[in-house]
């Protein structure tokens, strides 16, 4: 992968694309396969750097896993069959893998150390340590961050009121609760993505979500059974092409087999509210809803996004900023302070990058304000990913809409979640 790319403007994206498998579900499929009895086969697995960090970590925990392209075969070891790794587990850039494995390893009868790259080593881990400790876990952090030393303990069922709306923390608690001595209850601050709950049911676990969509009861010590499953396309990856097709005149793309779990599709509702031209053809999928999205160019109107909507659009907020930068008015995104603790401070990085295009965007502590009425300009310095996959792809999409060729530095950050991003973009750019 080239470190610096020159991106040419386009006069429209066209054609059909099936985006790679969902990152969140790929991580969870590996972990649940590892702690089940028998073989799990994952089809349409996402072979991106983040998911490969989880795969390698599980191999180091004694789980035989074979991968051929996007198909993964896991020989499950059961809930009590993992073994102590020979060395620290390197989680790379993967926040999801780190927090989920913290919950799993907190109840295993051995010690594990988790380490990560420079970005991951700055991300907050107290949010998992504190509620896991209330279950009897022993996690030692380094100033609230990685490296994390986990000393496995017997865990006690508990009732946790979550302090942050985070599916990673919720999933860590669920994985810990599976190993506890009695049932556990988790109360979410706001409902977040529910892939762990859905998959756990599929593997034979007993987990209930109350009618408020926030209260979850986990029954411990299940006998999980290996499954064969096809992972839907990642809605978060599809969102880059939904954005591109919407903001580049003359575009029309179809995205097939995309995961449409409503805890993930806040971006779709926001785009439709802004006047986006999207039609959705929903299919009945096993475990997770999927469907086809048909998206065309549209002139957008401004939007107001507030706290209750944030969890379902958390990873797509840089794209909401990009949409808003083409709308005929002022948009405000608030209640999104979590953006400050992602792979980069995404409020700071998106503001810096969009300002290079002449976009009128102002940072707020918990979001941003964007006036889309100003026309964009050719940037005088290269656009940058800041080492953040989603910022890199967002800026690559924006570069398609400026007047001339635009440089993008550290473009290889896309490997974290979407290694074939530039190939897929080139395909839609050629089809007429
Ligand atoms: C994820 C949860 C979200 C999301 C991340 C993936 C998951 O993070 O931003 O990309 O797979 O559980 P938080 O739990 O920190 O909100």
Short mmCIF file of C-alpha atoms and ligand atoms in Angstrom, two decimals:
data_model
loop_
_atom_site.label_atom_id
_atom_site.label_comp_id
_atom_site.label_asym_id
_atom_site.label_seq_id
_atom_site.Cartn_x
_atom_site.Cartn_y
_atom_site.Cartn_z
CA UNK A 1 0.00 0.00 0.00
CA UNK A 2 1.33 3.42 -0.99
CA UNK A 3 1.83 5.79 1.96
CA UNK A 4 0.89 8.92 0.01
CA UNK A 5 -1.82 8.89 -2.64
CA UNK A 6 -2.87 11.38 -5.27
CA UNK A 7 -6.65 11.35 -5.62
CA UNK A 8 -8.22 12.67 -8.83
CA UNK A 9 -11.60 14.39 -8.88
CA UNK A 10 -14.41 12.33 -10.41
CA UNK A 11 -17.54 13.19 -12.32
CA UNK A 12 -19.56 10.39 -10.69
CA UNK A 13 -19.47 6.98 -9.02
CA UNK A 14 -21.49 4.15 -10.56
CA UNK A 15 -22.11 0.44 -10.13
CA UNK A 16 -22.65 -2.24 -7.54
CA UNK A 17 -20.44 -3.24 -4.64
CA UNK A 18 -20.53 -5.80 -1.85
CA UNK A 19 -18.50 -4.28 0.97
CA UNK A 20 -16.24 -6.47 3.18
CA UNK A 21 -17.53 -8.15 6.33
CA UNK A 22 -18.53 -6.28 9.47
CA UNK A 23 -15.61 -5.49 11.79
CA UNK A 24 -17.59 -5.66 15.05
CA UNK A 25 -19.15 -9.02 14.12
CA UNK A 26 -15.83 -10.44 12.86
CA UNK A 27 -14.19 -9.76 16.26
CA UNK A 28 -17.15 -11.25 18.13
CA UNK A 29 -17.45 -14.28 15.84
CA UNK A 30 -13.81 -15.16 16.56
CA UNK A 31 -14.19 -14.77 20.32
CA UNK A 32 -17.46 -16.70 20.62
CA UNK A 33 -16.10 -19.40 18.31
CA UNK A 34 -13.04 -19.70 20.56
CA UNK A 35 -15.09 -20.27 23.74
CA UNK A 36 -17.61 -22.65 22.14
CA UNK A 37 -17.48 -26.41 21.82
CA UNK A 38 -16.83 -27.71 18.29
CA UNK A 39 -16.03 -25.91 15.08
CA UNK A 40 -17.15 -22.43 14.10
CA UNK A 41 -16.88 -21.30 10.48
CA UNK A 42 -17.07 -17.62 9.66
CA UNK A 43 -17.79 -16.71 6.03
CA UNK A 44 -17.23 -13.15 4.73
CA UNK A 45 -14.89 -12.49 7.68
CA UNK A 46 -13.08 -9.12 7.55
CA UNK A 47 -9.34 -9.82 7.10
CA UNK A 48 -8.33 -6.31 8.23
CA UNK A 49 -5.55 -5.48 10.70
CA UNK A 50 -7.90 -5.01 13.67
CA UNK A 51 -9.63 -8.38 13.30
CA UNK A 52 -6.33 -10.11 12.63
CA UNK A 53 -5.12 -8.78 16.01
CA UNK A 54 -8.01 -10.65 17.65
CA UNK A 55 -7.35 -13.78 15.58
CA UNK A 56 -3.65 -13.87 16.53
CA UNK A 57 -4.39 -13.15 20.20
CA UNK A 58 -6.82 -16.09 20.34
CA UNK A 59 -4.24 -18.37 18.69
CA UNK A 60 -1.78 -17.29 21.41
CA UNK A 61 -4.45 -18.30 23.95
CA UNK A 62 -4.30 -21.83 22.56
CA UNK A 63 -7.19 -21.75 20.08
CA UNK A 64 -6.50 -23.44 16.70
CA UNK A 65 -7.72 -21.05 13.98
CA UNK A 66 -7.19 -21.33 10.23
CA UNK A 67 -7.99 -18.57 7.75
CA UNK A 68 -8.23 -18.85 3.98
CA UNK A 69 -9.08 -15.43 2.57
CA UNK A 70 -12.38 -14.41 4.11
CA UNK A 71 -13.22 -17.85 5.53
CA UNK A 72 -12.11 -18.67 9.06
CA UNK A 73 -12.33 -21.99 10.86
CA UNK A 74 -12.08 -21.95 14.64
CA UNK A 75 -11.71 -25.12 16.72
CA UNK A 76 -13.44 -23.96 19.88
CA UNK A 77 -11.87 -24.73 23.26
CA UNK A 78 -14.94 -24.07 25.41
CA UNK A 79 -15.29 -21.45 28.12
CA UNK A 80 -12.60 -23.07 30.26
CA UNK A 81 -10.19 -24.29 27.59
CA UNK A 82 -8.01 -21.23 26.94
CA UNK A 83 -4.36 -21.43 27.99
CA UNK A 84 -1.90 -18.85 29.30
CA UNK A 85 -0.09 -17.08 26.43
CA UNK A 86 3.72 -17.24 26.25
CA UNK A 87 4.01 -13.49 25.79
CA UNK A 88 2.03 -10.24 25.95
CA UNK A 89 -0.85 -10.07 23.47
CA UNK A 90 -0.30 -7.26 20.97
CA UNK A 91 -3.69 -5.72 20.19
CA UNK A 92 -2.26 -3.31 17.60
CA UNK A 93 -4.80 -0.50 16.99
CA UNK A 94 -7.86 -2.53 18.04
CA UNK A 95 -9.92 -0.98 20.86
CA UNK A 96 -12.74 -3.50 20.40
CA UNK A 97 -10.40 -6.48 20.71
CA UNK A 98 -8.71 -5.02 23.79
CA UNK A 99 -11.86 -4.28 25.74
CA UNK A 100 -13.67 -7.50 24.80
CA UNK A 101 -10.66 -9.66 25.64
CA UNK A 102 -10.24 -7.79 28.96
CA UNK A 103 -13.72 -9.04 29.93
CA UNK A 104 -13.03 -12.58 28.75
CA UNK A 105 -9.57 -12.91 30.30
CA UNK A 106 -10.65 -11.42 33.65
CA UNK A 107 -12.29 -14.76 34.46
CA UNK A 108 -9.62 -17.14 33.12
CA UNK A 109 -7.28 -18.90 35.57
CA UNK A 110 -4.04 -17.28 34.38
CA UNK A 111 -2.25 -13.96 33.85
CA UNK A 112 -2.27 -12.04 30.57
CA UNK A 113 -0.75 -8.74 29.52
CA UNK A 114 -2.34 -6.69 26.73
CA UNK A 115 -0.28 -4.10 24.84
CA UNK A 116 -1.09 -1.94 21.81
CA UNK A 117 0.22 0.64 19.35
CA UNK A 118 0.78 4.33 20.20
CA UNK A 119 -2.85 5.32 19.51
CA UNK A 120 -4.40 2.40 21.44
CA UNK A 121 -2.00 3.02 24.33
CA UNK A 122 -3.58 6.45 24.83
CA UNK A 123 -7.19 5.28 24.85
CA UNK A 124 -9.13 5.05 28.14
CA UNK A 125 -9.22 1.61 29.76
CA UNK A 126 -10.50 2.61 33.20
CA UNK A 127 -13.99 2.29 31.71
CA UNK A 128 -13.55 -1.51 31.56
CA UNK A 129 -11.33 -1.91 34.63
CA UNK A 130 -13.75 -0.30 37.06
CA UNK A 131 -16.95 -2.33 36.33
CA UNK A 132 -14.95 -5.55 35.91
CA UNK A 133 -13.32 -4.95 39.28
CA UNK A 134 -16.80 -4.70 40.81
CA UNK A 135 -17.27 -8.31 39.59
CA UNK A 136 -14.09 -9.36 41.40
CA UNK A 137 -11.67 -8.98 38.48
CA UNK A 138 -8.08 -7.87 38.90
CA UNK A 139 -6.87 -5.58 36.11
CA UNK A 140 -3.81 -3.38 36.49
CA UNK A 141 -3.46 -0.44 34.10
CA UNK A 142 -0.62 1.95 33.39
CA UNK A 143 -1.97 5.40 34.21
CA UNK A 144 -5.44 4.34 33.05
CA UNK A 145 -4.08 2.90 29.78
CA UNK A 146 -2.33 -0.12 28.25
CA UNK A 147 -0.25 -2.08 29.09
CA UNK A 148 -2.93 -3.94 31.04
CA UNK A 149 -2.05 -6.83 33.34
CA UNK A 150 -5.02 -9.15 33.87
CA UNK A 151 -4.85 -11.64 36.74
CA UNK A 152 -7.72 -14.05 36.17
CA UNK A 153 -10.06 -14.54 39.13
CA UNK A 154 -13.38 -16.13 40.01
CA UNK A 155 -15.97 -13.55 38.98
CA UNK A 156 -19.21 -12.69 40.76
CA UNK A 157 -22.46 -11.86 39.05
CA UNK A 158 -23.32 -8.20 39.54
CA UNK A 159 -25.63 -5.38 38.55
CA UNK A 160 -23.75 -2.70 36.62
CA UNK A 161 -25.09 0.74 35.72
CA UNK A 162 -22.84 1.71 32.82
CA UNK A 163 -21.20 5.14 32.97
CA UNK A 164 -20.50 5.41 29.21
CA UNK A 165 -22.60 4.39 26.20
CA UNK A 166 -20.13 1.85 24.84
CA UNK A 167 -20.77 -1.49 23.15
CA UNK A 168 -17.17 -2.45 23.82
CA UNK A 169 -17.57 -2.02 27.58
CA UNK A 170 -20.99 -3.72 27.52
CA UNK A 171 -19.50 -6.67 25.61
CA UNK A 172 -16.58 -6.92 28.04
CA UNK A 173 -19.11 -7.16 30.88
CA UNK A 174 -21.15 -9.79 29.03
CA UNK A 175 -18.05 -11.93 28.39
CA UNK A 176 -17.11 -11.62 32.08
CA UNK A 177 -20.70 -12.38 33.17
CA UNK A 178 -20.62 -15.67 31.21
CA UNK A 179 -17.95 -16.89 33.62
CA UNK A 180 -19.53 -15.61 36.86
CA UNK A 181 -21.05 -17.53 39.76
CA UNK A 182 -24.56 -16.10 39.34
CA UNK A 183 -26.59 -14.08 36.77
CA UNK A 184 -25.58 -10.48 36.01
CA UNK A 185 -27.54 -7.41 34.99
CA UNK A 186 -26.11 -4.64 32.85
CA UNK A 187 -27.97 -1.35 32.45
CA UNK A 188 -26.80 0.73 29.50
CA UNK A 189 -26.70 4.53 29.52
CA UNK A 190 -28.12 4.47 25.98
CA UNK A 191 -28.71 1.40 23.78
CA UNK A 192 -25.58 0.51 21.79
CA UNK A 193 -24.83 -2.04 19.06
CA UNK A 194 -26.17 -5.44 20.14
CA UNK A 195 -24.06 -7.84 18.04
CA UNK A 196 -22.67 -9.61 21.11
CA UNK A 197 -26.15 -10.34 22.45
CA UNK A 198 -27.41 -11.60 19.08
CA UNK A 199 -24.39 -13.81 18.46
CA UNK A 200 -24.43 -15.19 21.97
CA UNK A 201 -28.05 -16.32 21.46
CA UNK A 202 -27.05 -17.94 18.17
CA UNK A 203 -24.25 -19.88 19.91
CA UNK A 204 -26.73 -21.11 22.56
CA UNK A 205 -26.15 -18.59 25.36
CA UNK A 206 -28.96 -17.29 27.54
CA UNK A 207 -29.17 -13.52 27.51
CA UNK A 208 -32.26 -11.33 27.77
CA UNK A 209 -32.77 -7.72 26.75
CA UNK A 210 -35.68 -5.95 28.47
CA UNK A 211 -38.29 -3.89 26.61
CA UNK A 212 -36.38 -0.68 27.50
CA UNK A 213 -33.55 -1.95 25.18
CA UNK A 214 -31.09 -0.99 27.94
CA UNK A 215 -31.33 -3.70 30.60
CA UNK A 216 -29.56 -6.96 29.84
CA UNK A 217 -29.52 -10.12 31.94
CA UNK A 218 -26.74 -12.65 31.34
CA UNK A 219 -26.97 -16.22 32.60
CA UNK A 220 -23.57 -17.70 33.41
CA UNK A 221 -21.72 -20.89 32.52
CA UNK A 222 -23.47 -21.66 29.19
CA UNK A 223 -22.47 -24.53 26.94
CA UNK A 224 -21.84 -22.62 23.75
CA UNK A 225 -21.91 -24.61 20.51
CA UNK A 226 -19.85 -23.72 17.40
CA UNK A 227 -21.80 -22.28 14.46
CA UNK A 228 -21.40 -21.60 10.76
CA UNK A 229 -22.30 -18.04 9.91
CA UNK A 230 -22.04 -15.49 7.12
CA UNK A 231 -21.01 -12.06 8.35
CA UNK A 232 -22.96 -9.20 6.74
CA UNK A 233 -21.17 -6.39 4.92
CA UNK A 234 -20.04 -3.62 7.27
CA UNK A 235 -22.56 -0.76 7.35
CA UNK A 236 -19.72 1.53 8.48
CA UNK A 237 -17.75 0.67 5.32
CA UNK A 238 -20.85 1.07 3.13
CA UNK A 239 -21.33 4.55 4.63
CA UNK A 240 -18.21 5.84 2.83
CA UNK A 241 -19.77 5.00 -0.55
CA UNK A 242 -23.22 6.23 0.53
CA UNK A 243 -21.54 9.56 1.28
CA UNK A 244 -19.53 9.60 -1.95
CA UNK A 245 -22.60 8.85 -4.09
CA UNK A 246 -24.58 11.56 -2.27
CA UNK A 247 -22.05 14.40 -2.56
CA UNK A 248 -20.65 13.74 -6.05
CA UNK A 249 -23.00 14.89 -8.82
CA UNK A 250 -24.18 12.27 -11.26
CA UNK A 251 -23.50 9.29 -8.95
CA UNK A 252 -25.63 6.18 -8.48
CA UNK A 253 -24.35 3.17 -6.52
CA UNK A 254 -25.87 -0.04 -5.17
CA UNK A 255 -24.40 -1.62 -2.05
CA UNK A 256 -25.44 -5.23 -1.53
CA UNK A 257 -25.61 -7.54 1.52
CA UNK A 258 -25.04 -4.67 3.96
CA UNK A 259 -25.73 -5.20 7.68
CA UNK A 260 -28.77 -3.09 8.66
CA UNK A 261 -28.96 -3.68 12.40
CA UNK A 262 -30.86 -0.63 13.70
CA UNK A 263 -28.30 -0.09 16.48
CA UNK A 264 -25.83 0.74 13.67
CA UNK A 265 -27.84 2.61 11.04
CA UNK A 266 -28.20 6.06 12.57
CA UNK A 267 -26.26 7.39 9.57
CA UNK A 268 -28.98 6.17 7.21
CA UNK A 269 -31.70 8.03 9.15
CA UNK A 270 -29.59 11.19 9.27
CA UNK A 271 -28.84 11.04 5.54
CA UNK A 272 -32.53 10.56 4.76
CA UNK A 273 -33.45 13.47 7.06
CA UNK A 274 -30.98 15.66 5.17
CA UNK A 275 -32.71 14.86 1.89
CA UNK A 276 -30.46 12.00 0.76
CA UNK A 277 -31.81 9.82 -2.03
CA UNK A 278 -31.49 6.30 -0.61
CA UNK A 279 -33.74 3.33 -1.09
CA UNK A 280 -33.43 0.32 1.18
CA UNK A 281 -34.34 -3.22 0.24
CA UNK A 282 -34.36 -5.23 3.46
CA UNK A 283 -33.85 -9.01 3.42
CA UNK A 284 -34.45 -11.52 6.19
CA UNK A 285 -31.01 -12.59 7.41
CA UNK A 286 -30.07 -15.15 10.05
CA UNK A 287 -29.31 -13.34 13.31
CA UNK A 288 -28.64 -9.90 11.78
CA UNK A 289 -30.80 -7.89 9.32
CA UNK A 290 -29.19 -7.26 5.92
CA UNK A 291 -30.22 -5.52 2.71
CA UNK A 292 -29.32 -3.53 -0.39
CA UNK A 293 -28.84 0.24 -0.40
CA UNK A 294 -29.36 2.20 -3.59
CA UNK A 295 -27.91 5.72 -3.33
CA UNK A 296 -27.91 8.70 -5.73
CA UNK A 297 -26.53 12.21 -5.72
CA UNK A 298 -28.66 14.71 -3.74
CA UNK A 299 -28.61 18.32 -2.66
CA UNK A 300 -28.68 18.13 1.14
CA UNK A 301 -30.24 20.23 3.87
CA UNK A 302 -28.73 20.87 7.31
CA UNK A 303 -29.33 18.56 10.25
CA UNK A 304 -29.27 18.64 14.06
CA UNK A 305 -27.89 15.52 15.75
CA UNK A 306 -28.10 15.18 19.56
CA UNK A 307 -26.91 12.78 22.28
CA UNK A 308 -29.60 10.08 22.06
CA UNK A 309 -28.78 9.45 18.38
CA UNK A 310 -25.00 9.27 18.81
CA UNK A 311 -24.37 5.56 19.64
CA UNK A 312 -26.02 4.39 16.39
CA UNK A 313 -23.86 6.74 14.29
CA UNK A 314 -20.69 7.00 16.41
CA UNK A 315 -18.26 5.72 13.74
CA UNK A 316 -19.95 7.63 10.90
CA UNK A 317 -19.84 11.11 12.49
CA UNK A 318 -16.83 12.19 10.35
CA UNK A 319 -19.04 11.35 7.35
CA UNK A 320 -21.97 13.30 8.80
CA UNK A 321 -19.56 16.27 8.97
CA UNK A 322 -18.74 15.73 5.30
CA UNK A 323 -22.41 15.58 4.31
CA UNK A 324 -23.09 18.72 6.36
CA UNK A 325 -20.25 20.47 4.52
CA UNK A 326 -22.36 20.23 1.32
CA UNK A 327 -25.74 21.16 2.89
CA UNK A 328 -27.49 24.47 2.28
CA UNK A 329 -27.36 25.70 5.91
CA UNK A 330 -25.89 25.22 9.38
CA UNK A 331 -25.75 21.75 10.98
CA UNK A 332 -24.96 21.02 14.63
CA UNK A 333 -23.71 17.72 16.08
CA UNK A 334 -23.73 17.56 19.91
CA UNK A 335 -23.50 14.94 22.66
CA UNK A 336 -20.58 13.28 20.85
CA UNK A 337 -17.69 13.81 23.30
CA UNK A 338 -16.83 10.08 22.82
CA UNK A 339 -15.31 11.13 19.49
CA UNK A 340 -12.45 12.64 21.49
CA UNK A 341 -11.27 9.17 22.61
CA UNK A 342 -11.42 7.23 19.33
CA UNK A 343 -8.36 6.19 17.26
CA UNK A 344 -7.68 9.95 17.12
CA UNK A 345 -9.55 12.86 18.68
CA UNK A 346 -12.00 12.80 15.78
CA UNK A 347 -13.48 16.21 16.59
CA UNK A 348 -10.00 17.76 16.27
CA UNK A 349 -8.91 15.72 13.23
CA UNK A 350 -12.09 16.20 11.18
CA UNK A 351 -12.12 19.94 11.89
CA UNK A 352 -8.44 20.27 10.86
CA UNK A 353 -8.96 18.29 7.66
CA UNK A 354 -12.24 19.86 6.51
CA UNK A 355 -10.83 23.34 7.14
CA UNK A 356 -8.11 22.51 4.55
CA UNK A 357 -10.97 22.35 2.02
CA UNK A 358 -12.30 25.75 3.09
CA UNK A 359 -15.24 24.22 4.98
CA UNK A 360 -16.71 26.46 7.72
CA UNK A 361 -16.51 24.01 10.64
CA UNK A 362 -16.02 24.85 14.33
CA UNK A 363 -15.19 22.38 17.09
CA UNK A 364 -17.21 22.19 20.28
CA UNK A 365 -16.26 20.11 23.33
CA UNK A 366 -18.88 17.50 22.37
CA UNK A 367 -19.25 17.92 18.62
CA UNK A 368 -19.09 20.47 15.81
CA UNK A 369 -21.02 23.16 13.92
CA UNK A 370 -20.79 23.26 10.11
CA UNK A 371 -22.04 25.84 7.66
CA UNK A 372 -22.22 24.04 4.31
CA UNK A 373 -23.02 27.11 2.22
CA UNK A 374 -19.39 28.06 1.51
CA UNK A 375 -17.90 26.54 -1.68
CA UNK A 376 -14.95 24.23 -1.16
CA UNK A 377 -11.41 25.09 -2.24
CA UNK A 378 -8.48 23.08 -3.57
CA UNK A 379 -6.34 22.40 -0.44
CA UNK A 380 -2.89 24.01 -0.40
CA UNK A 381 -1.43 21.24 1.78
CA UNK A 382 -1.99 17.47 1.66
CA UNK A 383 -4.99 15.94 3.39
CA UNK A 384 -4.01 13.51 6.17
CA UNK A 385 -5.43 10.44 7.89
CA UNK A 386 -3.58 11.21 11.16
CA UNK A 387 -3.12 7.41 11.26
CA UNK A 388 -6.89 7.01 11.73
CA UNK A 389 -8.59 4.67 9.23
CA UNK A 390 -11.96 6.43 9.27
CA UNK A 391 -10.46 9.92 8.92
CA UNK A 392 -8.31 8.64 6.01
CA UNK A 393 -11.32 7.20 4.13
CA UNK A 394 -13.48 10.26 4.88
CA UNK A 395 -10.83 12.55 3.42
CA UNK A 396 -10.30 10.28 0.40
CA UNK A 397 -14.03 10.64 -0.36
CA UNK A 398 -13.88 14.40 0.09
CA UNK A 399 -10.94 14.60 -2.33
CA UNK A 400 -13.14 13.18 -5.12
CA UNK A 401 -15.26 16.33 -4.97
CA UNK A 402 -12.55 19.03 -5.12
CA UNK A 403 -11.44 20.67 -8.38
CA UNK A 404 -8.03 19.03 -8.95
CA UNK A 405 -5.73 16.21 -7.79
CA UNK A 406 -5.37 16.08 -4.00
CA UNK A 407 -2.67 14.37 -1.92
CA UNK A 408 -3.62 12.13 0.99
CA UNK A 409 -0.84 11.19 3.42
CA UNK A 410 -0.75 8.08 5.60
CA UNK A 411 -3.38 6.53 3.38
CA UNK A 412 -2.34 3.04 4.56
CA UNK A 413 -4.33 3.64 7.77
CA UNK A 414 -7.32 2.19 5.84
CA UNK A 415 -5.82 -1.28 6.43
CA UNK A 416 -7.18 -1.17 9.98
CA UNK A 417 -10.77 -1.75 8.84
CA UNK A 418 -10.90 -1.77 5.02
CA UNK A 419 -7.75 -3.01 3.22
CA UNK A 420 -9.45 -3.02 -0.22
CA UNK A 421 -10.98 0.46 0.16
CA UNK A 422 -9.02 2.10 -2.67
CA UNK A 423 -9.61 -0.84 -5.07
CA UNK A 424 -13.36 -0.76 -4.36
CA UNK A 425 -13.44 3.01 -4.82
CA UNK A 426 -11.57 2.70 -8.14
CA UNK A 427 -14.14 0.11 -9.36
CA UNK A 428 -17.08 2.45 -8.72
CA UNK A 429 -15.12 5.27 -10.31
CA UNK A 430 -14.71 3.34 -13.58
CA UNK A 431 -18.13 1.77 -14.04
CA UNK A 432 -20.47 3.84 -16.17
C1 LIG B 1 -17.51 -1.03 18.67
C2 LIG B 1 -18.09 -0.10 19.51
C3 LIG B 1 -17.89 1.35 19.37
C4 LIG B 1 -17.36 1.70 17.99
C5 LIG B 1 -16.22 0.81 17.58
C6 LIG B 1 -16.68 -0.64 17.53
C7 LIG B 1 -17.75 -2.46 18.93
O1 LIG B 1 -16.93 1.78 20.32
O2 LIG B 1 -16.97 3.05 17.96
O3 LIG B 1 -15.74 1.19 16.31
O4 LIG B 1 -17.48 -3.29 18.03
O5 LIG B 1 -18.24 -2.77 20.02
P1 LIG B 1 -17.34 2.18 21.82
O6 LIG B 1 -17.78 0.97 22.54
O7 LIG B 1 -16.10 2.77 22.42
O8 LIG B 1 -18.44 3.20 21.67
#
